[in-house]
PDB file of C-alpha atoms in Angstrom:
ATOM      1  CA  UNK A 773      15.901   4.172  -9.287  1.00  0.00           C
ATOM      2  CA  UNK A 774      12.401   3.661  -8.152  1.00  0.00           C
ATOM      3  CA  UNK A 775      11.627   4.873  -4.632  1.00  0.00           C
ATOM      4  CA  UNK A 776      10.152   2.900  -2.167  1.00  0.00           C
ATOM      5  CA  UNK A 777       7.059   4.931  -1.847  1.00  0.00           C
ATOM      6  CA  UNK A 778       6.529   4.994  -5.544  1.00  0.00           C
ATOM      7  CA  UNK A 779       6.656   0.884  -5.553  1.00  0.00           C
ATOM      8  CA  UNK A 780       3.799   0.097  -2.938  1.00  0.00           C
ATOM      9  CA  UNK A 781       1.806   2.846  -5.481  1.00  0.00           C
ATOM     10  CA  UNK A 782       2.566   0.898  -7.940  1.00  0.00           C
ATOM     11  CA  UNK A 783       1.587  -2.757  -6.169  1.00  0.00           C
ATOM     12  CA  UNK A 784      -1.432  -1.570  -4.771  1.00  0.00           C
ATOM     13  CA  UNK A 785      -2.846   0.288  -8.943  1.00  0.00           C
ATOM     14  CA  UNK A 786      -1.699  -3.235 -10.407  1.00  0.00           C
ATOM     15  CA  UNK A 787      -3.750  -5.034  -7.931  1.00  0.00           C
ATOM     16  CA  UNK A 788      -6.474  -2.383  -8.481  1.00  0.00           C
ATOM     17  CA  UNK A 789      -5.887  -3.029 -12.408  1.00  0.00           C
ATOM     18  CA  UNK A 790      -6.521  -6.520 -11.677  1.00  0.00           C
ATOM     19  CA  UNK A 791      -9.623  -6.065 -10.133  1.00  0.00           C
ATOM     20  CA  UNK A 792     -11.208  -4.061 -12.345  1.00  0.00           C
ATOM     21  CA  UNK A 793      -9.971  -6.492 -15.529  1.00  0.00           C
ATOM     22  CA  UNK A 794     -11.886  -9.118 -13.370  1.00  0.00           C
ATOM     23  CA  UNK A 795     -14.990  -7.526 -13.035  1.00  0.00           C
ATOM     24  CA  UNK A 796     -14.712  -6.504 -16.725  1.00  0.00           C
ATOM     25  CA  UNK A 797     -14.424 -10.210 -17.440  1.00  0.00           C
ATOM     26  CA  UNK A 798     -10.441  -9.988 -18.706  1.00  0.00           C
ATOM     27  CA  UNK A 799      -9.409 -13.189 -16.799  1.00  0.00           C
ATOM     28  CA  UNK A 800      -6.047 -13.977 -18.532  1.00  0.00           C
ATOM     29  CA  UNK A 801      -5.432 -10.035 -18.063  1.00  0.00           C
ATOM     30  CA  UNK A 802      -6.655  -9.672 -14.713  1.00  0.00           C
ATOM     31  CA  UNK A 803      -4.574 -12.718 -13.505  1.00  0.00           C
ATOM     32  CA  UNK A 804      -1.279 -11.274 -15.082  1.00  0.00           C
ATOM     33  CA  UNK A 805      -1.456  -7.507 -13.779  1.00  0.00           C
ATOM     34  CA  UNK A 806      -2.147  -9.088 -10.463  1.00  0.00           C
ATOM     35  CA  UNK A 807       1.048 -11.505 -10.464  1.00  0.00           C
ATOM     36  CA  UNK A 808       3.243  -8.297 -11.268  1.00  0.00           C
ATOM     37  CA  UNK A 809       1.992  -6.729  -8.510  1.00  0.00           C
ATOM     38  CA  UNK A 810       3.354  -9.735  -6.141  1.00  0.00           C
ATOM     39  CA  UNK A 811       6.396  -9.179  -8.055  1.00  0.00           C
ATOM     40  CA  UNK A 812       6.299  -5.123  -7.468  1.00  0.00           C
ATOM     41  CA  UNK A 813       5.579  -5.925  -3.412  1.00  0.00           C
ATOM     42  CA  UNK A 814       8.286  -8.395  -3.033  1.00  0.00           C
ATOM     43  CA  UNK A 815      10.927  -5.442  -4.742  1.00  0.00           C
ATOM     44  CA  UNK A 816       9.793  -3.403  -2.165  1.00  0.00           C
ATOM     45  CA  UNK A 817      10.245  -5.892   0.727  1.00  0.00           C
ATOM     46  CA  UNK A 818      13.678  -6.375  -0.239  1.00  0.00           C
ATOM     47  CA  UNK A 819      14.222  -2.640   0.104  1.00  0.00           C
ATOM     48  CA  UNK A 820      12.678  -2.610   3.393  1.00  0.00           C
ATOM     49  CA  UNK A 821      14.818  -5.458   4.210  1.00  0.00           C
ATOM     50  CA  UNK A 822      17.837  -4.056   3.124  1.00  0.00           C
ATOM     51  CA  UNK A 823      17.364  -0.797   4.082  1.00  0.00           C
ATOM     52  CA  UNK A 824      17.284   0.400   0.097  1.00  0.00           C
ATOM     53  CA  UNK A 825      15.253   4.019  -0.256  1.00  0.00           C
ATOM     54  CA  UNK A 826      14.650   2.694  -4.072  1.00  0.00           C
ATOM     55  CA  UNK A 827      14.987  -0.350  -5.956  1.00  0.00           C
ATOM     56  CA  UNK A 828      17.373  -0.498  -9.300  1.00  0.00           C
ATOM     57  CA  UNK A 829      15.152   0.112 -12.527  1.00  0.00           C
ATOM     58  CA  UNK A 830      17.878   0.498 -15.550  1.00  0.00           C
ATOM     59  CA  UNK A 831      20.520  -1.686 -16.628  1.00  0.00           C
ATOM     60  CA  UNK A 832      23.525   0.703 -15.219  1.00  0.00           C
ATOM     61  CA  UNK A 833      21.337   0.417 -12.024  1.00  0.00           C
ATOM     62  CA  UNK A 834      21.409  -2.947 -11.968  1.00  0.00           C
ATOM     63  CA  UNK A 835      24.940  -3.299 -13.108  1.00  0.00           C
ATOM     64  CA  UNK A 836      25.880  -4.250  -9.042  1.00  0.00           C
ATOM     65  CA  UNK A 837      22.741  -6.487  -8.437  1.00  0.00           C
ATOM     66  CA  UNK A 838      22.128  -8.718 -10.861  1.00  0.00           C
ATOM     67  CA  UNK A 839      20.613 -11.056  -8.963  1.00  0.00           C
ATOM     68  CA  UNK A 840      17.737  -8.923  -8.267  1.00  0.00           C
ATOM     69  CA  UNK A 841      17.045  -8.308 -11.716  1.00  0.00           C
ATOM     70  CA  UNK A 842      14.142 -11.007 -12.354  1.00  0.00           C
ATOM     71  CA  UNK A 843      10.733 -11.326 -12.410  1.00  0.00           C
ATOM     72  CA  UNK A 844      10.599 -14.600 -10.928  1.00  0.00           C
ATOM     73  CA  UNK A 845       8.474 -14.631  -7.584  1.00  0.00           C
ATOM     74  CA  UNK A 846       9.845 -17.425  -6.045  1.00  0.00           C
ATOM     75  CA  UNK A 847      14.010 -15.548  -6.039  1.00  0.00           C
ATOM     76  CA  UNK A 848      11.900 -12.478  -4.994  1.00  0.00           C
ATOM     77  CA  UNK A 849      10.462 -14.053  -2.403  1.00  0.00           C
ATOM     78  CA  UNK A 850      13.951 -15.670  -1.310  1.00  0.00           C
ATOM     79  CA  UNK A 851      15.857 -12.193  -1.584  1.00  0.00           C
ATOM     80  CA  UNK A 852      13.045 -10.467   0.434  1.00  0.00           C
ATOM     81  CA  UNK A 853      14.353 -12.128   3.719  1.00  0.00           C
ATOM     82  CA  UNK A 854      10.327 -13.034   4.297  1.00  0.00           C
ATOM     83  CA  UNK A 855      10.525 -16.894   2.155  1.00  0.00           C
ATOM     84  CA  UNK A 856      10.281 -19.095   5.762  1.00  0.00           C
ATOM     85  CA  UNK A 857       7.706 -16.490   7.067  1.00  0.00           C
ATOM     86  CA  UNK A 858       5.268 -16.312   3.616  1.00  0.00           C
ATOM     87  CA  UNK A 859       5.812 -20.260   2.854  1.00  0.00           C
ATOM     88  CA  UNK A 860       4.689 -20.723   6.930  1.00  0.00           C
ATOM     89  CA  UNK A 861       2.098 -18.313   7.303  1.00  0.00           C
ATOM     90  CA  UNK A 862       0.290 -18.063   3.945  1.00  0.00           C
ATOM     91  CA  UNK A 863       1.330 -21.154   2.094  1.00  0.00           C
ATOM     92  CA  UNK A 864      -1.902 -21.535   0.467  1.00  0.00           C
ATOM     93  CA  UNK A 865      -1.858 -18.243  -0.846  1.00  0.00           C
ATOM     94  CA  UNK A 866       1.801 -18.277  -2.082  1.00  0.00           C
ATOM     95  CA  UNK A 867       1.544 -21.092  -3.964  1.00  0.00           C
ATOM     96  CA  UNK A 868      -1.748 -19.441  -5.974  1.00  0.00           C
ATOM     97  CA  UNK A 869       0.858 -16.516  -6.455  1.00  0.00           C
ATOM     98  CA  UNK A 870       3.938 -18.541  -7.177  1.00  0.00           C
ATOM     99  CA  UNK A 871       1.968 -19.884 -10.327  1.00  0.00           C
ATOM    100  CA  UNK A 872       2.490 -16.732 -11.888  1.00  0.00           C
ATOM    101  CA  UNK A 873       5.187 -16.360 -14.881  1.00  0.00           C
ATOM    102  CA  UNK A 874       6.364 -13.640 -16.747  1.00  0.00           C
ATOM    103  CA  UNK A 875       5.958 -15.335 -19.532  1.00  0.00           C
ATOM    104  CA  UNK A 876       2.266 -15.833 -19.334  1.00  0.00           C
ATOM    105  CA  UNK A 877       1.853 -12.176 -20.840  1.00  0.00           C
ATOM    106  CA  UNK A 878       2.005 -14.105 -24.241  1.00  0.00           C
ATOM    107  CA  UNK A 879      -0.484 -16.958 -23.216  1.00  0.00           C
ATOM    108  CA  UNK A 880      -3.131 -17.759 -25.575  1.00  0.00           C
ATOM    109  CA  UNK A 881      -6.173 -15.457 -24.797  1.00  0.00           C
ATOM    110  CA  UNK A 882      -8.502 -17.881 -23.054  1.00  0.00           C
ATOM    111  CA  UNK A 883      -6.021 -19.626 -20.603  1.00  0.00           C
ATOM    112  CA  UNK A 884      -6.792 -18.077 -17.798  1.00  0.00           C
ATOM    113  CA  UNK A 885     -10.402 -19.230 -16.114  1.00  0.00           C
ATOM    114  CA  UNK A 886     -12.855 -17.104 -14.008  1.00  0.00           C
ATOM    115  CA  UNK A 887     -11.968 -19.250 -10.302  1.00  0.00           C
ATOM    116  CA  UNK A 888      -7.959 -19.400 -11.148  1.00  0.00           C
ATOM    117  CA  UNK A 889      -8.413 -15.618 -11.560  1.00  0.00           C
ATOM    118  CA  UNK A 890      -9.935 -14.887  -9.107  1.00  0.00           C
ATOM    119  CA  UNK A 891      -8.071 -17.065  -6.844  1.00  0.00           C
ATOM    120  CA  UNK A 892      -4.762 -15.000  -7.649  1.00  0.00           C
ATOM    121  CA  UNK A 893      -6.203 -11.689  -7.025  1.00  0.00           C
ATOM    122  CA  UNK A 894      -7.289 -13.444  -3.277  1.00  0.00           C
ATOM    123  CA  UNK A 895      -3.906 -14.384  -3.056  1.00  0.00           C
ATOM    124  CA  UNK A 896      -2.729 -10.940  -3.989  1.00  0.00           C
ATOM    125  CA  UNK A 897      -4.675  -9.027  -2.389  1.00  0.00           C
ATOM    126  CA  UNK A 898      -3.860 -10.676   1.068  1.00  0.00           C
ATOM    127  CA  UNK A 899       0.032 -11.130   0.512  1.00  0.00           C
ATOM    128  CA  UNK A 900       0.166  -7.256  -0.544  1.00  0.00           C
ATOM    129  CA  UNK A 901      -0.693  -6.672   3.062  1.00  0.00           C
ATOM    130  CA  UNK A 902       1.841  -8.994   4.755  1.00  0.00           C
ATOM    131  CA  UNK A 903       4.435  -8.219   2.497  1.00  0.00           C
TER     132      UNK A 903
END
């Protein structure tokens, strides 16, 4: 299990990661790290929400939640109790976020541009601290 505690750490160094990837000119990198730190935030939401001291982290863990075993944002989002509050407040900025894919650790190097980048890590950044 992951503690609570430990997971903002964790948000808050990937979004650092990102930053410094972006000012190192690793766009496709930079936008990655940052999406799993939305992802990493939005695990510990649902803790908060729940009332969870740490989030699942192995496969026994998990064995009981299944459903919380992904790394897509948007079921994150939806299991964090906050979807109606994010998608009302900060729609703008969820939908930069909600771009992001797991799958876009294996995209071609290249695919991510300077402005979409830098976008995410806005978008981020400022859902980190409503989250």
């Amino acid at each position: 299990m992951i503690p609570l505690v430990e997971l903002d750490k964790i948000a808050r160094a990937r979004l650092a990661d990102a930053k410094t990837l972006f000012a190192a000119g690793r766009f496709d990198g930079a936008t990655y790290v940052c999406g799993y730190a939305v992802e990493v935030a939005l695990k510990a939401r649902i803790c908060r929400t729940l009332n969870w001291p740490d989030f699942p982290s192995t496969g026994v863990e998990f064995q009981a939640y299944r459903s919380f075993q992904t790394h897509e944002l948007e079921v994150l989002l939806r299991l964090s109790g906050q979807e109606a509050r994010v998608k009302q407040n900060h729609f703008a900025l969820w939908n930069t976020a909600a771009l992001w894919k797991a799958e876009s650790r294996y995209n071609v190097i290249g695919t991510a541009q300077q402005g979409d980048s830098g976008a995410m890590i806005q978008a981020a950044d400022a859902l980190l601290a409503v989250l």
